[in-house]
mmCIF file of C-alpha atoms and ligand atoms in Angstrom:
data_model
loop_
_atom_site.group_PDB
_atom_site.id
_atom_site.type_symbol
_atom_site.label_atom_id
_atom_site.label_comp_id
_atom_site.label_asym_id
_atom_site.label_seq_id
_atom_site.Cartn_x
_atom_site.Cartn_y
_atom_site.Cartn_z
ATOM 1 C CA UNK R 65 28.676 -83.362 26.085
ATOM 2 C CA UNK R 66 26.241 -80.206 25.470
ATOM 3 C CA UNK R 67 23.063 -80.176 27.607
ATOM 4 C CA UNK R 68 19.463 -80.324 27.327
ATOM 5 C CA UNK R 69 18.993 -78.478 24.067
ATOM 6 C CA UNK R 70 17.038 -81.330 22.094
ATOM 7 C CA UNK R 71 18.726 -80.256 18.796
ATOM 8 C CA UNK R 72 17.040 -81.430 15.992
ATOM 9 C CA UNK R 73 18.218 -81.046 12.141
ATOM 10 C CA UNK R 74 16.061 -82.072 9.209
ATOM 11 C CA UNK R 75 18.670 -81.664 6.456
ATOM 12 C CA UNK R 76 17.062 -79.771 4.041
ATOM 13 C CA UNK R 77 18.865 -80.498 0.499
ATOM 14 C CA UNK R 78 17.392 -81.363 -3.002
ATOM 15 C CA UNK R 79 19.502 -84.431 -3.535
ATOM 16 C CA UNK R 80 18.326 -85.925 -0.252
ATOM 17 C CA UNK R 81 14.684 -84.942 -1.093
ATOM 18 C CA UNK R 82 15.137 -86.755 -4.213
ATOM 19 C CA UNK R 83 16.619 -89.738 -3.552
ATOM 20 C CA UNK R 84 14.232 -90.632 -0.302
ATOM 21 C CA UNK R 85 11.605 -89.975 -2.586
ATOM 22 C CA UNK R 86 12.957 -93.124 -4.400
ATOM 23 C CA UNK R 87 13.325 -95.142 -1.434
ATOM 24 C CA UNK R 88 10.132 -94.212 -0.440
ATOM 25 C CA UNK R 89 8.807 -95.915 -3.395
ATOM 26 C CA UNK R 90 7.580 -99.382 -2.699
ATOM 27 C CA UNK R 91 8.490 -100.714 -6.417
ATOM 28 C CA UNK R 92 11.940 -99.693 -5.957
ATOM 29 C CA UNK R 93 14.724 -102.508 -6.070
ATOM 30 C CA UNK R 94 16.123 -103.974 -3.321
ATOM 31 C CA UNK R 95 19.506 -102.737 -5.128
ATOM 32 C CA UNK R 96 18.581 -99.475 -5.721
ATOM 33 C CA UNK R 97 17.445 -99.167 -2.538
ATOM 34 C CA UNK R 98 20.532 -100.160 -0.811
ATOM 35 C CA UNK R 99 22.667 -97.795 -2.793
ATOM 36 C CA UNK R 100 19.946 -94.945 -2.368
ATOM 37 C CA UNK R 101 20.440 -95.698 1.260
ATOM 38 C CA UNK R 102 24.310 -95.632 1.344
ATOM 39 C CA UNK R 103 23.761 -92.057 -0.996
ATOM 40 C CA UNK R 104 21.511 -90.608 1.511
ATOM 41 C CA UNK R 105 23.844 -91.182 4.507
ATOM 42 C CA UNK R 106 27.101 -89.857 3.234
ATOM 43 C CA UNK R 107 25.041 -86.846 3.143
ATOM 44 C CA UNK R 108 23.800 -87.167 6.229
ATOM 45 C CA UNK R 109 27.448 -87.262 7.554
ATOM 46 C CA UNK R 110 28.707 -84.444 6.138
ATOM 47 C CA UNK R 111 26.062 -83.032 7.990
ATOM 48 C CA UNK R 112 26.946 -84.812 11.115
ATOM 49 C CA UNK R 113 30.631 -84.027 10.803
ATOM 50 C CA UNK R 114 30.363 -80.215 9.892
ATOM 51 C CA UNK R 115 31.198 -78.916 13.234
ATOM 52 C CA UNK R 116 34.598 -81.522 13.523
ATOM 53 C CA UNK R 117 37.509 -79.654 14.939
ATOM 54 C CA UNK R 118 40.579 -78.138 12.601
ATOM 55 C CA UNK R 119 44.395 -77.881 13.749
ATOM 56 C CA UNK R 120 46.883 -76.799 11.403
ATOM 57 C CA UNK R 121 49.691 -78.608 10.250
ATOM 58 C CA UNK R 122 52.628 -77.602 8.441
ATOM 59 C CA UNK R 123 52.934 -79.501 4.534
ATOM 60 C CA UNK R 124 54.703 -79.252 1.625
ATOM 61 C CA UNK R 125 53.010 -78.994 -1.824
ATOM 62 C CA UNK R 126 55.152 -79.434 -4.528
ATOM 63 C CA UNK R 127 55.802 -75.780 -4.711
ATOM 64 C CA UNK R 128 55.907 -74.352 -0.801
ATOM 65 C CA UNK R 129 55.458 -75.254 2.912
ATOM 66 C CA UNK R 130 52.117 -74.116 3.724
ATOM 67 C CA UNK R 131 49.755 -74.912 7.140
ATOM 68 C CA UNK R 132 46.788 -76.164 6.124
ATOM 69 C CA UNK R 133 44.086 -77.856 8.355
ATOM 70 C CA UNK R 134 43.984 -81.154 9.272
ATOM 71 C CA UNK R 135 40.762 -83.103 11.255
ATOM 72 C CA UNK R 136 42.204 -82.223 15.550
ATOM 73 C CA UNK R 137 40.005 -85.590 16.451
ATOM 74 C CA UNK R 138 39.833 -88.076 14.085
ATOM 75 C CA UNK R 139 39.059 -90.582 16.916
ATOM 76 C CA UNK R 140 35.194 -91.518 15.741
ATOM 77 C CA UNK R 141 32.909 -94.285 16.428
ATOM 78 C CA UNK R 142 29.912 -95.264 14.431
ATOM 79 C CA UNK R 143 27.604 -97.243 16.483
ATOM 80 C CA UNK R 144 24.936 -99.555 14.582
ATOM 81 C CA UNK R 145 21.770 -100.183 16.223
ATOM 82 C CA UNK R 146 21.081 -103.792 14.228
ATOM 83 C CA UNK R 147 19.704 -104.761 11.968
ATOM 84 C CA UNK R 148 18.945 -101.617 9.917
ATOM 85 C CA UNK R 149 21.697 -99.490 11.020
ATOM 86 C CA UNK R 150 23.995 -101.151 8.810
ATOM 87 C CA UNK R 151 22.441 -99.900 5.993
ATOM 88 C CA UNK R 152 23.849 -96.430 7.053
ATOM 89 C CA UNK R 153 27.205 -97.472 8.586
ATOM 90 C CA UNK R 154 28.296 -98.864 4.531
ATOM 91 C CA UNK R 155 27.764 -94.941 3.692
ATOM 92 C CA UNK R 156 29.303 -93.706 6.754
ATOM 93 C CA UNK R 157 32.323 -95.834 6.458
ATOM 94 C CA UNK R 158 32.882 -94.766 2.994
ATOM 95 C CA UNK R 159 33.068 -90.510 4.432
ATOM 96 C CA UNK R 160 35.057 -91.785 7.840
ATOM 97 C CA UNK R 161 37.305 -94.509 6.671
ATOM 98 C CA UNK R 162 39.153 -94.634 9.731
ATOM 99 C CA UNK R 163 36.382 -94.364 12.683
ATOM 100 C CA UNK R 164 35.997 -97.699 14.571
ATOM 101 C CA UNK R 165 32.461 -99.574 14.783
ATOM 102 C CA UNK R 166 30.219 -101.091 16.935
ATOM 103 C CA UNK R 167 26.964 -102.535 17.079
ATOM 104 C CA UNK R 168 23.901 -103.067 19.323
ATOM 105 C CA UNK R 169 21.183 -105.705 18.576
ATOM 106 C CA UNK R 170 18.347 -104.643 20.447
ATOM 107 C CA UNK R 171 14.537 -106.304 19.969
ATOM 108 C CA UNK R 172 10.876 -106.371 22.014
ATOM 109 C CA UNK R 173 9.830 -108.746 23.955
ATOM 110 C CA UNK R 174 6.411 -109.488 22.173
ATOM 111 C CA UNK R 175 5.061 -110.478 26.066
ATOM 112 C CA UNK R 176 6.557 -107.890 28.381
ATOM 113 C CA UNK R 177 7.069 -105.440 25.592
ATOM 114 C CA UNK R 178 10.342 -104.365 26.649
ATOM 115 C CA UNK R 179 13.553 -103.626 24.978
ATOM 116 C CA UNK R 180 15.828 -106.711 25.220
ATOM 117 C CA UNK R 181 19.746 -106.391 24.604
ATOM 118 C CA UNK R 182 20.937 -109.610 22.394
ATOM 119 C CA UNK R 183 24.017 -108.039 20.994
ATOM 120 C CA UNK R 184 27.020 -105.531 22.215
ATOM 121 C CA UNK R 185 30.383 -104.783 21.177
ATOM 122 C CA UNK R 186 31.815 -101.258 20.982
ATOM 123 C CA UNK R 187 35.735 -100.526 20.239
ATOM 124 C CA UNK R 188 37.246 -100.882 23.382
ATOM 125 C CA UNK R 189 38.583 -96.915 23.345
ATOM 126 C CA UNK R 190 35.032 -95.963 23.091
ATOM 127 C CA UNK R 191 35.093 -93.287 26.097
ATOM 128 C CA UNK R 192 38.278 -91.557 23.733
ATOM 129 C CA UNK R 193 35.941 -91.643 20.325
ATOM 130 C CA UNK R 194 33.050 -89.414 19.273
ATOM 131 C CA UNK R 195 29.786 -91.604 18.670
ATOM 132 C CA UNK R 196 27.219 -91.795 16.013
ATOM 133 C CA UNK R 197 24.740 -93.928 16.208
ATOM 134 C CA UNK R 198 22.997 -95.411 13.456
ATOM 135 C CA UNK R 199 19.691 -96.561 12.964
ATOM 136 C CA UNK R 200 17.450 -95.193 9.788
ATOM 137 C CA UNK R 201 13.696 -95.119 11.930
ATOM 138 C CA UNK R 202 13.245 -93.369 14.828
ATOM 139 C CA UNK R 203 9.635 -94.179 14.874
ATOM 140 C CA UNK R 204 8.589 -95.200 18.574
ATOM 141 C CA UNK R 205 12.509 -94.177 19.685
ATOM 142 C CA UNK R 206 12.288 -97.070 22.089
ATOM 143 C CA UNK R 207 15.369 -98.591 20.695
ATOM 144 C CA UNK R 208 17.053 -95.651 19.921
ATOM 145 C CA UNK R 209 16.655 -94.794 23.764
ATOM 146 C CA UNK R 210 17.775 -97.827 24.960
ATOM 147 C CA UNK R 211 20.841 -98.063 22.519
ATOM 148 C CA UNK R 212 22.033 -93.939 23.601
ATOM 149 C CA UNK R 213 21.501 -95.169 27.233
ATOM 150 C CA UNK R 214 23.432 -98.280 26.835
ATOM 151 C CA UNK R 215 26.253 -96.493 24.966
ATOM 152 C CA UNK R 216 26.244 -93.347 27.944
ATOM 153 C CA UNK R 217 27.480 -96.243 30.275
ATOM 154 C CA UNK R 218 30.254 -96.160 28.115
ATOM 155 C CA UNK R 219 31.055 -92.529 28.058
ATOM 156 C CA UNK R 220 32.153 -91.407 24.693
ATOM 157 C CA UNK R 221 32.981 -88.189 24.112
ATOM 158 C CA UNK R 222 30.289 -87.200 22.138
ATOM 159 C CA UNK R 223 27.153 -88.367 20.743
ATOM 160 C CA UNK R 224 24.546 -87.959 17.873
ATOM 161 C CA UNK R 225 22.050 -90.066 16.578
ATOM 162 C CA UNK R 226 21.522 -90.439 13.057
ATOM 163 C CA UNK R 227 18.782 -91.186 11.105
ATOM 164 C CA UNK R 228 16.924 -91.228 7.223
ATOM 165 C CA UNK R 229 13.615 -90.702 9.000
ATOM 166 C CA UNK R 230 12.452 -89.523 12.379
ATOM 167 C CA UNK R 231 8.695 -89.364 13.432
ATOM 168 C CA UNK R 232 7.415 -86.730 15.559
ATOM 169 C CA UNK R 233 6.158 -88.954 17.836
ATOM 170 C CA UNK R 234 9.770 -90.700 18.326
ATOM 171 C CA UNK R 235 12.050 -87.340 18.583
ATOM 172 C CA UNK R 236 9.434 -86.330 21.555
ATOM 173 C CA UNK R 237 10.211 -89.858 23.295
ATOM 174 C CA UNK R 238 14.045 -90.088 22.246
ATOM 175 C CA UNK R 239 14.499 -86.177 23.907
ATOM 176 C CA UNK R 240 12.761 -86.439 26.913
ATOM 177 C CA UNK R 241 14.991 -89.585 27.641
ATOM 178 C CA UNK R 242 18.264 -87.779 25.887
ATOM 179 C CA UNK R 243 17.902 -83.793 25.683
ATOM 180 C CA UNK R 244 21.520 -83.522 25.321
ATOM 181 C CA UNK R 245 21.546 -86.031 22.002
ATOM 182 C CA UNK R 246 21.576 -84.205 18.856
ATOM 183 C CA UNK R 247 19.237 -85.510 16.066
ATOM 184 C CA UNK R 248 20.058 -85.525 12.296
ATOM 185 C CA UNK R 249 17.639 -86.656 10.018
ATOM 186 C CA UNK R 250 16.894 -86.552 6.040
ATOM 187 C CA UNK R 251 13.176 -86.163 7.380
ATOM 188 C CA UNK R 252 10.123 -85.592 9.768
ATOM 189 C CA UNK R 253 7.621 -87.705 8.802
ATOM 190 C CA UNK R 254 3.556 -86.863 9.639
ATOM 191 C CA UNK R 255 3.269 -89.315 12.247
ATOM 192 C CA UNK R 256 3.086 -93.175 13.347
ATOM 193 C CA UNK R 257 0.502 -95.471 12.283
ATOM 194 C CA UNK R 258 -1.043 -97.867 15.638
ATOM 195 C CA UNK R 259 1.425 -100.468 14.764
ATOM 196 C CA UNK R 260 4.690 -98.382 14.941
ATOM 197 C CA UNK R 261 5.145 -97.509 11.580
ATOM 198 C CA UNK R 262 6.125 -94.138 9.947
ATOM 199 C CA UNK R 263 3.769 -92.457 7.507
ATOM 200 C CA UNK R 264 4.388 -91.944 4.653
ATOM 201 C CA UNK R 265 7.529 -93.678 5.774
ATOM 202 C CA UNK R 266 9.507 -95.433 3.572
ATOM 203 C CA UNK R 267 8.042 -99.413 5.124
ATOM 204 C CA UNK R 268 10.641 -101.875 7.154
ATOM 205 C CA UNK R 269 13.755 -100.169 6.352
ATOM 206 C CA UNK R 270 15.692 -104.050 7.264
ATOM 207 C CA UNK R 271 13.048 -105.929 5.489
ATOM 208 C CA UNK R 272 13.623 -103.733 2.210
ATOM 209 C CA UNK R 273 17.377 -103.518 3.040
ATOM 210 C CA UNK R 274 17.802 -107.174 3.194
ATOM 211 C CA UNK R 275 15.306 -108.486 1.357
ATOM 212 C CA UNK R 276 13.036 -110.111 4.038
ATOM 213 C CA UNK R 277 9.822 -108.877 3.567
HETATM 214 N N1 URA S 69 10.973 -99.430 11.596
HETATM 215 C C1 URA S 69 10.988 -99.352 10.252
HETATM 216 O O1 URA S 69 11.841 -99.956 9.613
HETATM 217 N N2 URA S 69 10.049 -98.626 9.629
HETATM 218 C C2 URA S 69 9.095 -97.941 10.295
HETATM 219 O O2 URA S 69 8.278 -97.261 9.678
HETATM 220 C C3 URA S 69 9.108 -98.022 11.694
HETATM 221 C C4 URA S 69 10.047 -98.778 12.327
#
């Protein structure tokens, strides 16, 4: 894993602009919402998966051998930090058909304020696979923390985080606990509001996913 160089890309692209300006939208559908979401993360991860490794292998197309590249380490893992997270992993899935999944439910204690762990499961080769992890806010980057630290224990071979909206506020937090974490985001929001949210944001990206709010 590269070290302390608190990468962080804002993908700068019209269709992404575009299409969070839609989710952004508070009168947009809980439908169109979801498929804006799954839109907006496949092209987050071709982002994410630009720098994957090539080998060559030797084909034949129906007129000659030729060596043409092939993807050297297709073992991938796309972590979801619950509940929001799997709003990103449908679009994900769709770009990395094979990679393997796993998710993390994380919440906070509304007493002690801390981060507690209620879920786990990663594939069980996790410390062969690239990770991803998943979660569309990094607003306070509490849980994004906690989930990167929980999945270092692990030791995958890589990891990112990936997200539709980052605050400045949470990429401070998130690198000075994980330097060596790349972050890829559609956007950096102004700032949060006192109760944790992102302005302009885009609202409770599992209420509007889901339909709970
Ligand atoms: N979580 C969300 O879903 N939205 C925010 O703005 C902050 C945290």
């Amino acid at each position: 894993m590269s070290n302390q160089q608190k990468i962080v890309k804002e993908i700068k692209h019209p269709l992404i602009a575009h299409k969070l300006t839609l989710m952004r939208d508070k009168n947009t559908s809980i439908a169109k919402f979801r498929s804006l979401i799954k839109e907006v993360s496949l092209l987050l991860g071709y982002e994410a998966t630009r720098k994957m490794q090539l080998d060559e292998k030797e084909i034949e197309t129906p007129l000659e051998k030729a060596k043409m590249p092939v993807l050297r380490q297709k073992k991938s893992a796309l972590i979801s930090v619950l509940r929001a997270g799997n709003g990103i992993l449908d679009g994900m899935i769709e770009l990395m058909p094979t990679a393997h999944v796993g998710h993390i439910g994380l919440y906070r204690d509304p007493n002690s304020h801390s981060i507690i762990e209620y879920y786990l499961k990663f594939p069980k080769d996790i410390n062969q696979r690239s990770a991803m992890v998943l979660d569309p806010m990094l607003a306070t980057g509490y849980s994004a923390v906690t989930a990167v630290k929980r999945l270092k224990q692990v030791k995958p071979t890589s990891i990112e985080f990936i997200c539709i909206v980052a605050s400045p506020e949470g990429i401070q937090f998130f690198h000075e606990h994980h330097p060596d974490v790349p972050i890829i985001t559609a956007s950096i929001d102004r700032e949060l509001n006192s109760k944790g949210y992102i302005l302009p944001g885009l609202g409770d990206a599992g209420d509007r996913l889901f339909g709970t709010q």
